[in-house]
Amino acid sequence: MALDRALLLASAVELGPSLLGSLISHTTPEGTVTIRLSELEAYVGNGVDPGSHAHRGKTKRNASMFGEPGHLYAYFTYGMHVCGNIVCSPEGQPSGLLMRGGEVVEGIELARHRRTTTNTDRDLARGPGRLAVALGIQLADDGSDVFAPPFLLRAGGQSGRVLSGPRTGVSGPGGSSSYPWRFWIEGDPTVSPYKRHPRAE
DNA sequence: TTAAGGATTGACT
DNA sequence: GTCAATCCTTAAT
């Protein structure tokens, strides 16, 4: 499968399964880390998706999601974590794929160095916040082009069947299971655990 | 201007 | 299994 900016003109919901297994690299003076994506979540906004940051329109934070496809939407959450999205759909249409989990296939030493609290290699990029740290994504990388240095997004040999299900951790009208827009590779050990139940209820 | 909550993780019982 | 950490964004005074 060819993977370029033109492909990303489709909506995140359609692209989720296609982008599983893709390889994303980030090069810094410290070295290069490449992650094979095993889990993604689609967000579309435009009033359609109550769970999306873009649901209520364009703001300073989510401006990147409204921009050109193939760029990064990095946001800060829970006072301590950064998460990274790949922006999809034509400019003006907010749509993105949250990178929730993956396997470090290059630069594993550097990823281990960044993730001091994790012991096993499997957990290095298992979860959105962890993946961002392992890959070296920071808030300053918001809006970066994933097809240009220091980033690089390319197709990878996809292995395994793609499954889909309800998204995690999303609240709002309709609850977290309104849309089956979470995609992962069947049986992949780097898919994040499916639970999350905030104190509320 | 002030208050509430979050696309989570890691530590602790 | 339960719960605190921590700060930015959004909504309500």
mmCIF file of C-alpha atoms (C1' of nucleotides) in Angstrom:
data_model
loop_
_atom_site.group_PDB
_atom_site.id
_atom_site.type_symbol
_atom_site.label_atom_id
_atom_site.label_comp_id
_atom_site.label_asym_id
_atom_site.label_seq_id
_atom_site.Cartn_x
_atom_site.Cartn_y
_atom_site.Cartn_z
ATOM 1 C CA MET A 1 0.000 0.000 0.000
ATOM 2 C CA ALA A 2 1.273 3.426 -0.888
ATOM 3 C CA LEU A 3 1.182 5.833 1.983
ATOM 4 C CA ASP A 4 1.237 9.529 1.187
ATOM 5 C CA ARG A 5 -0.618 12.735 1.915
ATOM 6 C CA ALA A 6 -3.243 12.077 -0.781
ATOM 7 C CA LEU A 7 -4.333 8.899 0.981
ATOM 8 C CA LEU A 8 -5.031 10.887 4.139
ATOM 9 C CA LEU A 9 -7.717 12.946 2.402
ATOM 10 C CA ALA A 10 -10.210 10.271 3.410
ATOM 11 C CA SER A 11 -11.857 10.407 6.817
ATOM 12 C CA ALA A 12 -10.106 9.077 9.889
ATOM 13 C CA VAL A 13 -12.796 6.436 10.305
ATOM 14 C CA GLU A 14 -11.960 4.864 6.940
ATOM 15 C CA LEU A 15 -8.231 5.270 7.381
ATOM 16 C CA GLY A 16 -7.976 3.639 10.781
ATOM 17 C CA PRO A 17 -7.751 0.065 9.492
ATOM 18 C CA SER A 18 -5.487 1.099 6.598
ATOM 19 C CA LEU A 19 -2.902 2.798 8.756
ATOM 20 C CA LEU A 20 -2.539 -0.039 11.247
ATOM 21 C CA GLY A 21 0.885 -1.586 10.822
ATOM 22 C CA SER A 22 2.354 1.643 9.428
ATOM 23 C CA LEU A 23 5.742 2.822 10.605
ATOM 24 C CA ILE A 24 6.312 6.250 12.100
ATOM 25 C CA SER A 25 9.822 7.504 12.759
ATOM 26 C CA HIS A 26 11.109 10.489 14.694
ATOM 27 C CA THR A 27 14.712 11.591 14.499
ATOM 28 C CA THR A 28 16.356 13.802 17.104
ATOM 29 C CA PRO A 29 20.003 14.552 17.916
ATOM 30 C CA GLU A 30 19.760 11.573 20.255
ATOM 31 C CA GLY A 31 18.828 9.172 17.482
ATOM 32 C CA THR A 32 15.867 7.698 15.616
ATOM 33 C CA VAL A 33 12.898 5.841 17.071
ATOM 34 C CA THR A 34 10.484 3.977 14.791
ATOM 35 C CA ILE A 35 7.157 2.594 15.970
ATOM 36 C CA ARG A 36 4.879 0.145 14.209
ATOM 37 C CA LEU A 37 1.314 1.259 14.968
ATOM 38 C CA SER A 38 -0.895 -1.473 16.391
ATOM 39 C CA GLU A 39 -3.768 0.585 17.786
ATOM 40 C CA LEU A 40 -5.553 3.736 16.578
ATOM 41 C CA GLU A 41 -8.643 5.718 17.452
ATOM 42 C CA ALA A 42 -10.599 7.968 15.057
ATOM 43 C CA TYR A 43 -11.980 11.396 15.943
ATOM 44 C CA VAL A 44 -13.918 13.585 13.535
ATOM 45 C CA GLY A 45 -15.531 16.589 15.227
ATOM 46 C CA ASN A 46 -17.766 18.857 13.138
ATOM 47 C CA GLY A 47 -20.576 18.296 15.607
ATOM 48 C CA VAL A 48 -20.776 14.638 14.555
ATOM 49 C CA ASP A 49 -18.523 13.195 17.217
ATOM 50 C CA PRO A 50 -19.238 14.316 20.799
ATOM 51 C CA GLY A 51 -16.009 12.741 22.020
ATOM 52 C CA SER A 52 -13.726 14.779 19.819
ATOM 53 C CA HIS A 53 -11.826 17.847 20.962
ATOM 54 C CA ALA A 54 -13.030 19.443 17.736
ATOM 55 C CA HIS A 55 -16.686 18.806 18.505
ATOM 56 C CA ARG A 56 -17.291 22.354 19.607
ATOM 57 C CA GLY A 57 -15.469 23.981 16.735
ATOM 58 C CA LYS A 58 -12.002 25.322 16.153
ATOM 59 C CA THR A 59 -10.016 26.508 19.162
ATOM 60 C CA LYS A 60 -6.407 27.392 19.754
ATOM 61 C CA ARG A 61 -5.669 23.912 21.033
ATOM 62 C CA ASN A 62 -7.206 21.845 18.265
ATOM 63 C CA ALA A 63 -6.364 24.139 15.344
ATOM 64 C CA SER A 64 -4.014 21.509 13.906
ATOM 65 C CA MET A 65 -6.901 19.081 13.387
ATOM 66 C CA PHE A 66 -8.495 21.575 11.040
ATOM 67 C CA GLY A 67 -5.328 21.970 8.999
ATOM 68 C CA GLU A 68 -3.705 20.066 6.177
ATOM 69 C CA PRO A 69 -3.782 16.258 6.398
ATOM 70 C CA GLY A 70 -0.557 14.497 7.229
ATOM 71 C CA HIS A 71 0.331 16.810 10.060
ATOM 72 C CA LEU A 72 0.535 16.106 13.761
ATOM 73 C CA TYR A 73 -2.036 17.151 16.344
ATOM 74 C CA ALA A 74 -0.280 16.953 19.706
ATOM 75 C CA TYR A 75 -2.199 17.869 22.838
ATOM 76 C CA PHE A 76 -1.565 17.962 26.552
ATOM 77 C CA THR A 77 -3.920 16.173 28.943
ATOM 78 C CA TYR A 78 -4.303 15.229 32.612
ATOM 79 C CA GLY A 79 -1.672 17.807 33.482
ATOM 80 C CA MET A 80 1.146 15.460 32.528
ATOM 81 C CA HIS A 81 0.663 13.569 29.291
ATOM 82 C CA VAL A 82 1.106 14.350 25.617
ATOM 83 C CA CYS A 83 -0.785 12.411 22.956
ATOM 84 C CA GLY A 84 -0.233 12.444 19.208
ATOM 85 C CA ASN A 85 -2.748 12.314 16.366
ATOM 86 C CA ILE A 86 -2.260 12.033 12.628
ATOM 87 C CA VAL A 87 -4.505 14.622 10.960
ATOM 88 C CA CYS A 88 -6.751 13.347 8.150
ATOM 89 C CA SER A 89 -9.360 14.754 5.758
ATOM 90 C CA PRO A 90 -9.059 17.892 3.605
ATOM 91 C CA GLU A 91 -8.099 21.168 5.240
ATOM 92 C CA GLY A 92 -11.038 22.658 7.125
ATOM 93 C CA GLN A 93 -12.467 19.271 8.130
ATOM 94 C CA PRO A 94 -11.375 18.266 11.619
ATOM 95 C CA SER A 95 -10.414 14.614 11.631
ATOM 96 C CA GLY A 96 -7.600 12.701 13.199
ATOM 97 C CA LEU A 97 -6.276 9.334 14.311
ATOM 98 C CA LEU A 98 -4.994 9.065 17.857
ATOM 99 C CA MET A 99 -1.966 6.791 18.101
ATOM 100 C CA ARG A 100 -2.817 4.620 21.082
ATOM 101 C CA GLY A 101 -0.293 1.843 20.890
ATOM 102 C CA GLY A 102 2.540 0.340 18.927
ATOM 103 C CA GLU A 103 5.738 -1.661 18.914
ATOM 104 C CA VAL A 104 9.163 -0.026 18.971
ATOM 105 C CA VAL A 105 11.002 -1.509 15.989
ATOM 106 C CA GLU A 106 13.968 0.892 15.840
ATOM 107 C CA GLY A 107 15.845 2.860 18.478
ATOM 108 C CA ILE A 108 14.640 0.693 21.325
ATOM 109 C CA GLU A 109 17.573 1.745 23.498
ATOM 110 C CA LEU A 110 16.586 5.391 23.153
ATOM 111 C CA ALA A 111 12.938 4.568 23.841
ATOM 112 C CA ARG A 112 13.950 2.709 27.002
ATOM 113 C CA HIS A 113 15.997 5.711 28.076
ATOM 114 C CA ARG A 114 13.000 8.020 27.671
ATOM 115 C CA ARG A 115 10.578 5.689 29.449
ATOM 116 C CA THR A 116 12.414 5.262 32.709
ATOM 117 C CA THR A 117 9.419 3.894 34.587
ATOM 118 C CA THR A 118 8.740 0.951 32.293
ATOM 119 C CA ASN A 119 10.518 -2.356 32.585
ATOM 120 C CA THR A 120 9.276 -4.412 29.664
ATOM 121 C CA ASP A 121 9.804 -3.600 26.007
ATOM 122 C CA ARG A 122 6.205 -4.455 25.280
ATOM 123 C CA ASP A 123 4.999 -1.546 27.407
ATOM 124 C CA LEU A 124 7.321 1.054 25.862
ATOM 125 C CA ALA A 125 4.641 2.377 23.521
ATOM 126 C CA ARG A 126 1.542 0.644 24.875
ATOM 127 C CA GLY A 127 -0.905 3.511 25.501
ATOM 128 C CA PRO A 128 -1.167 6.999 23.971
ATOM 129 C CA GLY A 129 0.877 8.855 26.570
ATOM 130 C CA ARG A 130 3.573 6.206 26.591
ATOM 131 C CA LEU A 131 3.771 6.092 22.813
ATOM 132 C CA ALA A 132 4.276 9.853 22.656
ATOM 133 C CA VAL A 133 7.123 9.683 25.160
ATOM 134 C CA ALA A 134 8.804 6.728 23.461
ATOM 135 C CA LEU A 135 8.610 8.428 20.081
ATOM 136 C CA GLY A 136 9.752 11.734 21.549
ATOM 137 C CA ILE A 137 6.624 13.739 20.673
ATOM 138 C CA GLN A 138 6.291 16.976 22.614
ATOM 139 C CA LEU A 139 3.724 19.743 22.678
ATOM 140 C CA ALA A 140 6.057 21.767 20.458
ATOM 141 C CA ASP A 141 5.647 19.129 17.730
ATOM 142 C CA ASP A 142 1.991 20.070 17.286
ATOM 143 C CA GLY A 143 1.443 20.876 13.613
ATOM 144 C CA SER A 144 4.580 19.098 12.371
ATOM 145 C CA ASP A 145 4.464 17.398 8.971
ATOM 146 C CA VAL A 146 4.726 13.620 9.369
ATOM 147 C CA PHE A 147 6.063 13.296 5.825
ATOM 148 C CA ALA A 148 9.018 15.604 6.465
ATOM 149 C CA PRO A 149 11.974 15.499 8.880
ATOM 150 C CA PRO A 150 12.263 15.025 11.761
ATOM 151 C CA PHE A 151 9.234 12.772 11.249
ATOM 152 C CA LEU A 152 8.581 10.081 8.666
ATOM 153 C CA LEU A 153 5.409 8.082 8.104
ATOM 154 C CA ARG A 154 5.524 5.113 5.770
ATOM 155 C CA ALA A 155 3.650 1.924 5.024
ATOM 156 C CA GLY A 156 4.622 -1.259 6.826
ATOM 157 C CA GLY A 157 3.861 -4.843 6.064
ATOM 158 C CA GLN A 158 0.577 -5.349 7.808
ATOM 159 C CA SER A 159 0.254 -8.578 9.685
ATOM 160 C CA GLY A 160 -2.820 -9.913 11.377
ATOM 161 C CA ARG A 161 -6.488 -9.150 11.190
ATOM 162 C CA VAL A 162 -7.899 -5.729 12.035
ATOM 163 C CA LEU A 163 -10.583 -5.525 14.691
ATOM 164 C CA SER A 164 -12.666 -2.526 15.730
ATOM 165 C CA GLY A 165 -14.636 -1.589 18.814
ATOM 166 C CA PRO A 166 -15.806 1.269 21.009
ATOM 167 C CA ARG A 167 -13.372 3.963 21.994
ATOM 168 C CA THR A 168 -11.990 4.248 25.491
ATOM 169 C CA GLY A 169 -12.088 7.075 27.975
ATOM 170 C CA VAL A 170 -14.530 9.177 25.966
ATOM 171 C CA SER A 171 -17.408 10.797 27.793
ATOM 172 C CA GLY A 172 -20.313 12.900 26.653
ATOM 173 C CA PRO A 173 -23.730 12.353 25.076
ATOM 174 C CA GLY A 174 -24.088 8.777 23.997
ATOM 175 C CA GLY A 175 -21.235 7.605 26.166
ATOM 176 C CA SER A 176 -17.993 6.013 25.102
ATOM 177 C CA SER A 177 -19.506 3.345 22.910
ATOM 178 C CA SER A 178 -21.431 5.503 20.448
ATOM 179 C CA TYR A 179 -18.976 4.834 17.667
ATOM 180 C CA PRO A 180 -16.837 1.728 17.026
ATOM 181 C CA TRP A 181 -13.883 3.853 16.013
ATOM 182 C CA ARG A 182 -11.080 2.151 17.857
ATOM 183 C CA PHE A 183 -8.971 -0.079 15.631
ATOM 184 C CA TRP A 184 -6.290 -2.574 16.541
ATOM 185 C CA ILE A 185 -4.410 -5.571 15.169
ATOM 186 C CA GLU A 186 -5.802 -8.836 16.424
ATOM 187 C CA GLY A 187 -3.646 -10.504 19.017
ATOM 188 C CA ASP A 188 -0.965 -7.809 19.022
ATOM 189 C CA PRO A 189 0.640 -7.643 22.491
ATOM 190 C CA THR A 190 1.251 -3.888 22.263
ATOM 191 C CA VAL A 191 -2.465 -3.008 22.122
ATOM 192 C CA SER A 192 -3.367 -1.090 25.274
ATOM 193 C CA PRO A 193 -5.592 -2.785 27.872
ATOM 194 C CA TYR A 194 -9.277 -2.172 27.232
ATOM 195 C CA LYS A 195 -10.848 -0.873 30.400
ATOM 196 C CA ARG A 196 -10.587 2.620 31.895
ATOM 197 C CA HIS A 197 -13.437 3.527 34.160
ATOM 198 C CA PRO A 198 -13.130 7.062 35.601
ATOM 199 C CA ARG A 199 -14.492 7.466 39.122
ATOM 200 C CA ALA A 200 -17.664 9.052 37.829
ATOM 201 C CA GLU A 201 -20.825 7.150 37.009
ATOM 202 C "C1'" DT B 1 -12.214 35.865 37.296
ATOM 203 C "C1'" DT B 2 -13.152 31.358 39.062
ATOM 204 C "C1'" DA B 3 -14.262 26.580 38.858
ATOM 205 C "C1'" DA B 4 -14.630 21.870 36.800
ATOM 206 C "C1'" DG B 5 -13.016 18.146 34.256
ATOM 207 C "C1'" DG B 6 -10.101 15.460 31.004
ATOM 208 C "C1'" DA B 7 -8.669 11.037 24.103
ATOM 209 C "C1'" DT B 8 -3.942 8.778 31.208
ATOM 210 C "C1'" DT B 9 -0.411 6.675 33.818
ATOM 211 C "C1'" DG B 10 1.934 4.775 37.629
ATOM 212 C "C1'" DA B 11 2.027 3.838 42.507
ATOM 213 C "C1'" DC B 12 -0.076 1.721 46.183
ATOM 214 C "C1'" DT B 13 -3.468 -1.604 49.060
ATOM 215 C "C1'" DG C 1 -8.463 -3.588 42.609
ATOM 216 C "C1'" DT C 2 -8.286 1.670 43.966
ATOM 217 C "C1'" DC C 3 -6.528 6.371 43.789
ATOM 218 C "C1'" DA C 4 -3.480 10.530 43.450
ATOM 219 C "C1'" DA C 5 -0.766 13.582 40.414
ATOM 220 C "C1'" DT C 6 -1.100 17.941 37.792
ATOM 221 C "C1'" DC C 7 -2.162 21.836 34.463
ATOM 222 C "C1'" DC C 8 -4.427 23.296 30.372
ATOM 223 C "C1'" DT C 9 -8.940 24.161 28.141
ATOM 224 C "C1'" DT C 10 -13.574 25.170 28.459
ATOM 225 C "C1'" DA C 11 -17.756 26.745 30.673
ATOM 226 C "C1'" DA C 12 -19.906 29.428 34.143
ATOM 227 C "C1'" DT C 13 -20.075 33.579 37.156
#
